mmCIF file of C-alpha atoms in Angstrom:
data_model
loop_
_atom_site.group_PDB
_atom_site.id
_atom_site.type_symbol
_atom_site.label_atom_id
_atom_site.label_comp_id
_atom_site.label_asym_id
_atom_site.label_seq_id
_atom_site.Cartn_x
_atom_site.Cartn_y
_atom_site.Cartn_z
ATOM 1 C CA UNK A 254 206.656 138.844 191.834
ATOM 2 C CA UNK A 255 205.958 135.386 191.107
ATOM 3 C CA UNK A 256 207.971 132.715 193.126
ATOM 4 C CA UNK A 257 209.963 130.752 190.684
ATOM 5 C CA UNK A 258 211.069 128.281 193.229
ATOM 6 C CA UNK A 259 207.447 127.619 193.855
ATOM 7 C CA UNK A 260 206.807 127.314 190.416
ATOM 8 C CA UNK A 261 209.840 124.743 189.859
ATOM 9 C CA UNK A 262 208.490 122.781 192.461
ATOM 10 C CA UNK A 263 205.138 122.739 191.058
ATOM 11 C CA UNK A 264 206.399 121.631 187.477
ATOM 12 C CA UNK A 265 208.479 118.902 188.981
ATOM 13 C CA UNK A 266 205.751 117.452 190.832
ATOM 14 C CA UNK A 267 203.286 117.525 188.073
ATOM 15 C CA UNK A 268 205.991 116.023 185.919
ATOM 16 C CA UNK A 269 206.441 113.187 188.289
ATOM 17 C CA UNK A 270 202.500 112.804 188.195
ATOM 18 C CA UNK A 271 202.610 112.610 184.566
ATOM 19 C CA UNK A 272 205.177 109.861 184.244
ATOM 20 C CA UNK A 273 203.289 107.706 186.924
ATOM 21 C CA UNK A 274 199.943 108.350 185.662
ATOM 22 C CA UNK A 275 201.319 107.120 182.274
ATOM 23 C CA UNK A 276 202.261 104.242 183.668
ATOM 24 C CA UNK A 277 198.858 103.813 185.511
ATOM 25 C CA UNK A 278 196.917 104.355 182.595
ATOM 26 C CA UNK A 279 198.896 101.542 180.701
ATOM 27 C CA UNK A 280 198.319 99.092 183.486
ATOM 28 C CA UNK A 281 194.698 100.224 183.703
ATOM 29 C CA UNK A 282 194.386 99.517 180.222
ATOM 30 C CA UNK A 283 196.297 95.969 179.929
ATOM 31 C CA UNK A 284 193.757 95.126 183.139
ATOM 32 C CA UNK A 285 190.683 96.512 181.117
ATOM 33 C CA UNK A 286 191.656 94.454 178.134
ATOM 34 C CA UNK A 287 192.163 91.602 179.944
ATOM 35 C CA UNK A 288 188.618 91.494 181.645
ATOM 36 C CA UNK A 289 187.199 92.871 178.668
ATOM 37 C CA UNK A 290 185.683 96.163 180.643
ATOM 38 C CA UNK A 291 184.229 97.623 177.362
ATOM 39 C CA UNK A 292 182.466 94.728 176.312
ATOM 40 C CA UNK A 293 180.781 94.577 179.831
ATOM 41 C CA UNK A 294 179.983 98.006 179.898
ATOM 42 C CA UNK A 295 178.385 98.027 176.379
ATOM 43 C CA UNK A 296 176.424 94.789 177.574
ATOM 44 C CA UNK A 297 175.269 96.925 180.577
ATOM 45 C CA UNK A 298 174.096 99.197 178.083
ATOM 46 C CA UNK A 299 172.159 97.094 175.830
ATOM 47 C CA UNK A 300 170.776 95.424 179.138
ATOM 48 C CA UNK A 301 169.528 98.678 180.403
ATOM 49 C CA UNK A 302 167.961 99.644 176.810
ATOM 50 C CA UNK A 303 165.897 96.393 176.497
ATOM 51 C CA UNK A 304 165.107 95.224 180.132
ATOM 52 C CA UNK A 305 163.898 98.028 181.591
ATOM 53 C CA UNK A 306 167.546 98.061 183.812
ATOM 54 C CA UNK A 307 167.184 101.361 185.685
ATOM 55 C CA UNK A 308 169.554 100.441 188.945
ATOM 56 C CA UNK A 309 172.933 100.709 187.043
ATOM 57 C CA UNK A 310 174.653 103.306 189.268
ATOM 58 C CA UNK A 311 178.354 103.811 190.180
ATOM 59 C CA UNK A 312 178.844 101.579 193.132
ATOM 60 C CA UNK A 313 181.289 98.805 194.287
ATOM 61 C CA UNK A 314 178.846 95.980 192.906
ATOM 62 C CA UNK A 315 179.206 97.748 189.347
ATOM 63 C CA UNK A 316 182.719 97.506 189.907
ATOM 64 C CA UNK A 317 183.147 93.994 190.795
ATOM 65 C CA UNK A 318 180.713 93.399 187.537
ATOM 66 C CA UNK A 319 183.972 94.308 185.322
ATOM 67 C CA UNK A 320 185.990 91.584 186.789
ATOM 68 C CA UNK A 321 183.516 88.802 186.501
ATOM 69 C CA UNK A 322 183.959 86.231 183.973
ATOM 70 C CA UNK A 323 180.548 86.247 182.865
ATOM 71 C CA UNK A 324 178.162 89.228 182.322
ATOM 72 C CA UNK A 325 174.837 89.733 184.464
ATOM 73 C CA UNK A 326 172.817 90.768 181.161
ATOM 74 C CA UNK A 327 169.585 88.945 180.497
ATOM 75 C CA UNK A 328 168.488 85.474 181.100
ATOM 76 C CA UNK A 329 167.864 82.705 178.282
ATOM 77 C CA UNK A 330 164.035 84.279 177.872
ATOM 78 C CA UNK A 331 165.150 88.109 177.617
ATOM 79 C CA UNK A 332 165.163 90.106 174.788
ATOM 80 C CA UNK A 333 168.990 91.161 175.591
ATOM 81 C CA UNK A 334 170.066 87.596 175.498
ATOM 82 C CA UNK A 335 168.093 87.111 172.187
ATOM 83 C CA UNK A 336 170.039 90.669 171.093
ATOM 84 C CA UNK A 337 173.404 89.090 171.654
ATOM 85 C CA UNK A 338 172.398 85.695 170.215
ATOM 86 C CA UNK A 339 171.508 87.095 166.982
ATOM 87 C CA UNK A 340 174.414 85.852 164.473
ATOM 88 C CA UNK A 341 175.778 89.404 163.698
ATOM 89 C CA UNK A 342 176.409 90.264 167.337
ATOM 90 C CA UNK A 343 177.902 86.683 168.188
ATOM 91 C CA UNK A 344 180.213 87.279 164.800
ATOM 92 C CA UNK A 345 181.545 90.537 166.782
ATOM 93 C CA UNK A 346 182.531 88.844 169.752
ATOM 94 C CA UNK A 347 186.185 88.769 170.987
ATOM 95 C CA UNK A 348 186.541 84.858 171.144
ATOM 96 C CA UNK A 349 184.491 81.824 171.649
ATOM 97 C CA UNK A 350 184.675 81.989 175.647
ATOM 98 C CA UNK A 351 183.827 85.742 175.879
ATOM 99 C CA UNK A 352 181.710 86.216 172.834
ATOM 100 C CA UNK A 353 180.518 89.843 174.044
ATOM 101 C CA UNK A 354 181.754 92.605 171.437
ATOM 102 C CA UNK A 355 183.456 95.820 173.086
ATOM 103 C CA UNK A 356 181.877 97.782 169.986
ATOM 104 C CA UNK A 357 178.601 97.864 168.483
ATOM 105 C CA UNK A 358 177.688 100.359 165.532
ATOM 106 C CA UNK A 359 174.437 102.091 165.711
ATOM 107 C CA UNK A 360 173.549 100.575 162.248
ATOM 108 C CA UNK A 361 174.409 97.314 163.328
ATOM 109 C CA UNK A 362 171.990 97.856 166.542
ATOM 110 C CA UNK A 363 169.037 99.198 164.400
ATOM 111 C CA UNK A 364 169.251 96.186 161.883
ATOM 112 C CA UNK A 365 169.341 93.167 164.885
ATOM 113 C CA UNK A 366 166.399 95.130 166.571
ATOM 114 C CA UNK A 367 164.680 95.184 163.240
ATOM 115 C CA UNK A 368 165.320 91.673 162.737
ATOM 116 C CA UNK A 369 164.139 90.713 166.090
ATOM 117 C CA UNK A 370 161.072 92.288 165.493
ATOM 118 C CA UNK A 371 160.117 91.239 162.018
ATOM 119 C CA UNK A 372 161.561 87.839 162.669
ATOM 120 C CA UNK A 373 163.282 85.225 160.213
ATOM 121 C CA UNK A 374 160.251 84.004 158.133
ATOM 122 C CA UNK A 375 160.562 86.362 155.722
ATOM 123 C CA UNK A 376 160.998 86.527 151.891
ATOM 124 C CA UNK A 377 163.067 89.006 149.698
ATOM 125 C CA UNK A 378 160.337 91.771 148.745
ATOM 126 C CA UNK A 379 157.907 91.180 151.339
ATOM 127 C CA UNK A 380 156.629 94.303 153.483
ATOM 128 C CA UNK A 381 158.224 94.147 157.086
ATOM 129 C CA UNK A 382 156.054 96.733 158.459
ATOM 130 C CA UNK A 383 152.817 94.461 159.518
ATOM 131 C CA UNK A 384 155.336 91.739 160.905
ATOM 132 C CA UNK A 385 156.907 94.799 163.075
ATOM 133 C CA UNK A 386 153.251 96.006 164.024
ATOM 134 C CA UNK A 387 152.523 92.477 164.849
ATOM 135 C CA UNK A 388 155.564 92.243 167.356
ATOM 136 C CA UNK A 389 154.589 95.296 169.048
ATOM 137 C CA UNK A 390 151.103 94.310 169.543
ATOM 138 C CA UNK A 391 151.770 91.051 170.444
ATOM 139 C CA UNK A 392 154.408 92.497 172.895
ATOM 140 C CA UNK A 393 157.283 89.845 171.824
ATOM 141 C CA UNK A 394 159.624 89.666 169.089
ATOM 142 C CA UNK A 395 158.792 87.733 166.221
ATOM 143 C CA UNK A 396 162.465 86.104 166.282
ATOM 144 C CA UNK A 397 162.447 84.049 169.294
ATOM 145 C CA UNK A 398 158.963 84.837 170.495
ATOM 146 C CA UNK A 399 160.491 86.572 173.433
ATOM 147 C CA UNK A 400 158.421 89.017 175.703
ATOM 148 C CA UNK A 401 159.461 92.693 175.495
ATOM 149 C CA UNK A 402 159.774 94.452 178.773
ATOM 150 C CA UNK A 403 157.112 96.982 179.286
ATOM 151 C CA UNK A 404 158.897 100.177 179.659
ATOM 152 C CA UNK A 405 161.096 99.288 176.472
ATOM 153 C CA UNK A 406 157.865 98.314 174.598
ATOM 154 C CA UNK A 407 156.236 101.767 175.050
ATOM 155 C CA UNK A 408 159.475 103.190 173.757
ATOM 156 C CA UNK A 409 159.112 101.189 170.643
ATOM 157 C CA UNK A 410 155.791 102.006 170.308
ATOM 158 C CA UNK A 411 156.398 105.542 170.677
ATOM 159 C CA UNK A 412 159.366 105.815 168.158
ATOM 160 C CA UNK A 413 156.954 103.679 165.413
ATOM 161 C CA UNK A 414 154.548 105.939 165.655
ATOM 162 C CA UNK A 415 156.924 109.048 165.077
ATOM 163 C CA UNK A 416 158.426 107.286 162.193
ATOM 164 C CA UNK A 417 154.498 106.687 160.880
ATOM 165 C CA UNK A 418 155.309 103.048 159.985
ATOM 166 C CA UNK A 419 158.415 103.849 157.966
ATOM 167 C CA UNK A 420 161.132 101.333 158.728
ATOM 168 C CA UNK A 421 163.834 103.589 157.329
ATOM 169 C CA UNK A 422 162.945 106.502 159.671
ATOM 170 C CA UNK A 423 162.365 103.823 162.411
ATOM 171 C CA UNK A 424 166.085 102.698 161.935
ATOM 172 C CA UNK A 425 167.081 106.176 162.137
ATOM 173 C CA UNK A 426 165.401 106.573 165.726
ATOM 174 C CA UNK A 427 166.461 103.383 166.987
ATOM 175 C CA UNK A 428 170.101 104.712 166.149
ATOM 176 C CA UNK A 429 169.758 107.542 167.850
ATOM 177 C CA UNK A 430 168.451 105.865 170.849
ATOM 178 C CA UNK A 431 171.453 103.908 170.731
ATOM 179 C CA UNK A 432 173.932 106.916 170.325
ATOM 180 C CA UNK A 433 172.276 108.561 173.536
ATOM 181 C CA UNK A 434 172.583 105.614 175.494
ATOM 182 C CA UNK A 435 176.095 105.194 174.722
ATOM 183 C CA UNK A 436 177.369 108.940 175.301
ATOM 184 C CA UNK A 437 175.777 107.493 178.895
ATOM 185 C CA UNK A 438 177.982 104.354 178.850
ATOM 186 C CA UNK A 439 181.172 106.191 177.993
ATOM 187 C CA UNK A 440 180.527 108.438 181.022
ATOM 188 C CA UNK A 441 179.982 105.075 183.153
ATOM 189 C CA UNK A 442 183.093 103.551 181.571
ATOM 190 C CA UNK A 443 185.112 106.669 182.592
ATOM 191 C CA UNK A 444 183.913 106.796 186.127
ATOM 192 C CA UNK A 445 184.655 102.864 186.379
ATOM 193 C CA UNK A 446 188.079 103.273 185.141
ATOM 194 C CA UNK A 447 188.924 106.301 187.134
ATOM 195 C CA UNK A 448 187.721 104.503 190.341
ATOM 196 C CA UNK A 449 190.207 101.360 189.448
ATOM 197 C CA UNK A 450 193.076 103.818 188.164
ATOM 198 C CA UNK A 451 192.921 105.210 192.017
ATOM 199 C CA UNK A 452 193.608 101.761 193.333
ATOM 200 C CA UNK A 453 196.360 100.953 190.482
ATOM 201 C CA UNK A 454 197.980 104.523 191.397
ATOM 202 C CA UNK A 455 197.998 103.543 194.975
ATOM 203 C CA UNK A 456 199.936 100.453 194.254
ATOM 204 C CA UNK A 457 202.274 102.238 192.199
ATOM 205 C CA UNK A 458 202.803 104.901 194.808
ATOM 206 C CA UNK A 459 203.262 102.236 197.008
ATOM 207 C CA UNK A 460 205.840 100.234 194.913
ATOM 208 C CA UNK A 461 207.797 102.848 193.855
ATOM 209 C CA UNK A 462 207.425 104.708 196.983
ATOM 210 C CA UNK A 463 206.192 108.018 195.098
ATOM 211 C CA UNK A 464 205.412 110.101 198.365
ATOM 212 C CA UNK A 465 203.976 113.635 197.489
ATOM 213 C CA UNK A 466 204.681 115.032 200.947
ATOM 214 C CA UNK A 467 208.576 113.869 200.586
ATOM 215 C CA UNK A 468 209.077 114.839 196.901
ATOM 216 C CA UNK A 469 207.818 118.467 197.650
ATOM 217 C CA UNK A 470 210.256 118.599 200.545
ATOM 218 C CA UNK A 471 213.183 117.408 198.439
ATOM 219 C CA UNK A 472 212.835 120.018 195.904
ATOM 220 C CA UNK A 473 211.929 122.893 198.385
ATOM 221 C CA UNK A 474 215.557 121.949 199.893
ATOM 222 C CA UNK A 475 217.606 121.320 196.465
ATOM 223 C CA UNK A 476 217.652 123.933 193.992
ATOM 224 C CA UNK A 477 220.166 121.701 191.808
ATOM 225 C CA UNK A 478 217.178 118.958 191.854
ATOM 226 C CA UNK A 479 214.723 121.242 191.128
ATOM 227 C CA UNK A 480 216.594 122.446 187.830
ATOM 228 C CA UNK A 481 217.510 118.770 186.614
ATOM 229 C CA UNK A 482 213.858 117.818 187.060
ATOM 230 C CA UNK A 483 212.601 121.022 185.332
ATOM 231 C CA UNK A 484 215.162 120.305 182.463
ATOM 232 C CA UNK A 485 213.935 116.570 182.248
ATOM 233 C CA UNK A 486 210.412 117.672 181.854
ATOM 234 C CA UNK A 487 211.231 120.310 179.472
ATOM 235 C CA UNK A 488 212.934 117.661 177.308
ATOM 236 C CA UNK A 489 209.906 115.300 177.646
ATOM 237 C CA UNK A 490 207.437 117.828 176.396
ATOM 238 C CA UNK A 491 209.745 118.564 173.423
ATOM 239 C CA UNK A 492 210.265 114.833 172.660
ATOM 240 C CA UNK A 493 206.423 114.256 173.074
ATOM 241 C CA UNK A 494 204.485 117.473 171.426
ATOM 242 C CA UNK A 495 201.413 115.635 171.065
ATOM 243 C CA UNK A 496 201.301 113.145 174.193
ATOM 244 C CA UNK A 497 197.065 112.866 173.982
ATOM 245 C CA UNK A 498 197.411 111.386 170.332
ATOM 246 C CA UNK A 499 200.301 109.196 171.153
ATOM 247 C CA UNK A 500 198.273 107.544 174.211
ATOM 248 C CA UNK A 501 194.945 106.925 171.809
ATOM 249 C CA UNK A 502 196.998 105.605 169.039
ATOM 250 C CA UNK A 503 197.596 102.441 170.162
ATOM 251 C CA UNK A 504 194.126 101.943 170.950
ATOM 252 C CA UNK A 505 192.655 103.184 167.855
ATOM 253 C CA UNK A 506 195.345 100.809 165.558
ATOM 254 C CA UNK A 507 193.873 97.963 167.431
ATOM 255 C CA UNK A 508 190.144 99.185 167.127
ATOM 256 C CA UNK A 509 190.920 99.559 163.457
ATOM 257 C CA UNK A 510 192.521 96.048 163.380
ATOM 258 C CA UNK A 511 189.050 94.663 164.909
ATOM 259 C CA UNK A 512 186.854 96.502 162.616
ATOM 260 C CA UNK A 513 188.797 95.181 159.679
ATOM 261 C CA UNK A 514 188.643 91.773 160.862
ATOM 262 C CA UNK A 515 184.836 91.899 161.464
ATOM 263 C CA UNK A 516 184.159 93.133 158.011
ATOM 264 C CA UNK A 517 185.792 90.329 156.645
ATOM 265 C CA UNK A 518 182.690 87.776 157.565
ATOM 266 C CA UNK A 519 179.882 90.348 156.535
ATOM 267 C CA UNK A 520 179.732 89.749 152.865
ATOM 268 C CA UNK A 521 179.498 85.943 153.429
ATOM 269 C CA UNK A 522 175.955 84.144 152.784
ATOM 270 C CA UNK A 523 176.616 80.603 153.099
ATOM 271 C CA UNK A 524 176.193 79.088 156.392
ATOM 272 C CA UNK A 525 179.004 76.668 156.189
ATOM 273 C CA UNK A 526 181.409 79.467 155.107
ATOM 274 C CA UNK A 527 180.178 81.633 157.912
ATOM 275 C CA UNK A 528 181.247 78.875 160.424
ATOM 276 C CA UNK A 529 184.634 78.826 158.905
ATOM 277 C CA UNK A 530 184.650 82.537 158.917
ATOM 278 C CA UNK A 531 183.642 82.613 162.217
ATOM 279 C CA UNK A 532 186.227 80.452 163.553
ATOM 280 C CA UNK A 533 189.104 82.224 161.671
ATOM 281 C CA UNK A 534 188.037 85.660 162.933
ATOM 282 C CA UNK A 535 188.001 84.461 166.780
ATOM 283 C CA UNK A 536 191.371 83.405 166.254
ATOM 284 C CA UNK A 537 192.400 86.518 164.480
ATOM 285 C CA UNK A 538 191.015 88.712 167.010
ATOM 286 C CA UNK A 539 192.660 86.566 169.951
ATOM 287 C CA UNK A 540 195.853 87.164 168.259
ATOM 288 C CA UNK A 541 195.319 91.060 167.766
ATOM 289 C CA UNK A 542 194.154 91.162 171.417
ATOM 290 C CA UNK A 543 197.462 89.234 172.279
ATOM 291 C CA UNK A 544 199.569 91.944 170.154
ATOM 292 C CA UNK A 545 197.769 94.759 171.852
ATOM 293 C CA UNK A 546 198.680 93.401 175.502
ATOM 294 C CA UNK A 547 202.224 93.070 174.464
ATOM 295 C CA UNK A 548 202.369 96.243 172.847
ATOM 296 C CA UNK A 549 201.133 98.031 176.233
ATOM 297 C CA UNK A 550 203.281 95.943 178.172
ATOM 298 C CA UNK A 551 206.288 96.785 176.222
ATOM 299 C CA UNK A 552 205.293 100.649 176.409
ATOM 300 C CA UNK A 553 205.195 100.379 180.456
ATOM 301 C CA UNK A 554 208.814 98.496 180.548
ATOM 302 C CA UNK A 555 210.121 101.279 177.963
ATOM 303 C CA UNK A 556 208.588 103.942 180.457
ATOM 304 C CA UNK A 557 209.754 102.612 183.517
ATOM 305 C CA UNK A 558 213.529 101.857 182.273
ATOM 306 C CA UNK A 559 213.724 105.570 180.627
ATOM 307 C CA UNK A 560 211.897 108.389 181.879
ATOM 308 C CA UNK A 561 210.970 106.962 185.419
ATOM 309 C CA UNK A 562 214.234 105.735 185.999
ATOM 310 C CA UNK A 563 215.736 109.256 185.332
ATOM 311 C CA UNK A 564 213.146 110.717 187.591
ATOM 312 C CA UNK A 565 213.701 108.086 190.098
ATOM 313 C CA UNK A 566 217.471 108.444 190.236
ATOM 314 C CA UNK A 567 217.275 112.028 190.892
ATOM 315 C CA UNK A 568 214.768 111.960 193.524
ATOM 316 C CA UNK A 569 215.748 108.695 195.356
ATOM 317 C CA UNK A 570 212.498 107.129 194.990
ATOM 318 C CA UNK A 571 211.709 103.418 195.387
ATOM 319 C CA UNK A 572 210.871 101.300 198.237
ATOM 320 C CA UNK A 573 214.970 100.500 198.609
ATOM 321 C CA UNK A 574 215.421 104.195 199.135
ATOM 322 C CA UNK A 575 212.492 104.289 201.643
ATOM 323 C CA UNK A 576 213.778 105.860 205.382
ATOM 324 C CA UNK A 577 211.780 106.915 208.231
ATOM 325 C CA UNK A 578 213.092 110.162 208.918
ATOM 326 C CA UNK A 579 210.190 110.677 211.425
ATOM 327 C CA UNK A 580 211.712 112.437 214.710
ATOM 328 C CA UNK A 581 208.640 114.004 216.165
ATOM 329 C CA UNK A 582 208.408 112.445 219.476
ATOM 330 C CA UNK A 583 204.903 114.327 220.022
ATOM 331 C CA UNK A 584 203.364 111.490 218.237
ATOM 332 C CA UNK A 585 202.210 109.402 221.229
ATOM 333 C CA UNK A 586 199.382 107.324 219.342
ATOM 334 C CA UNK A 587 201.994 104.934 218.264
ATOM 335 C CA UNK A 588 204.752 103.277 220.214
ATOM 336 C CA UNK A 589 207.052 102.757 217.205
ATOM 337 C CA UNK A 590 208.288 105.637 215.091
ATOM 338 C CA UNK A 591 208.215 103.114 212.033
ATOM 339 C CA UNK A 592 204.710 103.047 212.272
ATOM 340 C CA UNK A 593 204.120 106.470 212.576
ATOM 341 C CA UNK A 594 206.226 107.163 209.632
ATOM 342 C CA UNK A 595 204.315 104.361 207.736
ATOM 343 C CA UNK A 596 201.072 106.424 208.352
ATOM 344 C CA UNK A 597 202.475 109.595 207.225
ATOM 345 C CA UNK A 598 204.057 107.657 203.908
ATOM 346 C CA UNK A 599 200.477 106.102 203.410
ATOM 347 C CA UNK A 600 199.293 109.944 203.312
ATOM 348 C CA UNK A 601 201.450 110.895 201.219
ATOM 349 C CA UNK A 602 201.022 107.571 198.812
ATOM 350 C CA UNK A 603 197.172 108.508 199.012
ATOM 351 C CA UNK A 604 197.877 112.033 197.721
ATOM 352 C CA UNK A 605 199.757 110.500 194.794
ATOM 353 C CA UNK A 606 197.152 108.121 194.089
ATOM 354 C CA UNK A 607 194.320 110.535 193.844
ATOM 355 C CA UNK A 608 196.493 112.728 191.560
ATOM 356 C CA UNK A 609 197.477 109.909 189.201
ATOM 357 C CA UNK A 610 193.346 108.745 189.060
ATOM 358 C CA UNK A 611 192.932 112.106 187.140
ATOM 359 C CA UNK A 612 194.960 110.655 184.039
ATOM 360 C CA UNK A 613 197.935 111.470 181.962
ATOM 361 C CA UNK A 614 196.155 113.809 179.723
ATOM 362 C CA UNK A 615 195.508 116.160 182.571
ATOM 363 C CA UNK A 616 198.888 116.485 184.014
ATOM 364 C CA UNK A 617 200.507 116.681 180.518
ATOM 365 C CA UNK A 618 198.198 119.812 179.613
ATOM 366 C CA UNK A 619 199.071 121.111 182.836
ATOM 367 C CA UNK A 620 202.765 120.729 182.435
ATOM 368 C CA UNK A 621 202.757 122.237 179.161
ATOM 369 C CA UNK A 622 200.847 125.346 180.534
ATOM 370 C CA UNK A 623 203.252 125.475 183.304
ATOM 371 C CA UNK A 624 206.268 125.142 181.050
ATOM 372 C CA UNK A 625 204.972 128.207 178.987
ATOM 373 C CA UNK A 626 204.421 130.330 182.027
ATOM 374 C CA UNK A 627 208.046 129.687 183.438
ATOM 375 C CA UNK A 628 209.480 130.533 179.749
ATOM 376 C CA UNK A 629 207.442 133.839 180.061
ATOM 377 C CA UNK A 630 208.702 134.541 183.581
ATOM 378 C CA UNK A 631 212.074 135.759 182.345
ATOM 379 C CA UNK A 632 214.705 136.356 185.226
ATOM 380 C CA UNK A 633 215.763 140.181 184.887
ATOM 381 C CA UNK A 634 219.135 140.830 183.503
ATOM 382 C CA UNK A 635 221.607 143.342 184.890
ATOM 383 C CA UNK A 636 220.824 145.951 182.144
ATOM 384 C CA UNK A 637 216.850 145.386 182.856
ATOM 385 C CA UNK A 638 218.081 146.620 186.563
ATOM 386 C CA UNK A 639 220.089 149.293 185.557
ATOM 387 C CA UNK A 640 216.990 150.514 183.342
ATOM 388 C CA UNK A 641 214.768 150.395 185.990
ATOM 389 C CA UNK A 642 216.975 152.198 188.578
ATOM 390 C CA UNK A 643 217.698 154.792 185.734
#
């Protein structure tokens, strides 16, 4: 028969992981927004496409890159620099100090690349095919006469042949190339943010003293505590029936606002109007970014002062409640029992950090399944027992 005590302990632990992973996710998103993680990952993806970059692997140097003030894209004479210097891309930047956009549409990518190949010396009605062919033959763009990297040039020639010189088909091939690269870039972003999420989770675990080992011990020994925590978990699930949608809603609103701001300048043609529009767009985007951060901070504060506070009061979490209960005198490799206890707690905090790095959606889905399982495991009544005996 299924052990309901074990199930309640697991539910309580998963609920704690969910609450603190929500907090960790919010803090990680604040950090990502401040340092422009998405813009830098996108920049690296474009750099890889246009500069034959093949060494962008998941390692500490690539993590450090996310925190640098300036990206490490191409130099002044590179095609990636020319790409980001295109007016359309510049207008998509967050602000003047950090002008790299966090999102680029595939149609924008294809237009900018076609512009670079055909150049700006063109009139309405001109056939752009000879200009694109000329750029591919001379291995340099017609926009800024920038040399195209060999591997990138091979691919551009390959899809130009596949398109049979049809510019519209060529755009489709360029957009497909961009989509395929963005799928990989999304994977890079998830890996990098999960790595950062671990350290955010470790900091949270230490600050709030969320020691997995001690939490399990408390839940095992105290039936009343288990029941109260399970009830709080049930109430949380009922009040947040679609938490995953809630998690993405704020970012979706922010993305929609940025898209709306970007579209305001696209119809403009006069250069003076564009300069004025660029200034107003940068101001609007800065205000939107600040508003987004403020919303995240407010959300974190609300989470800490409501659900997390209730759980902490039940479990006695927090550094103020930290006690060294280590009475194992067999530990001889440290003279002080407090040092020994600290390392045991560090082990518990590390387990918590690893759990939080999995993200709130994972723990919310698991909590939902466990609550349904608990509901299906009904406690036998006296009538049920009598029927079985009969």
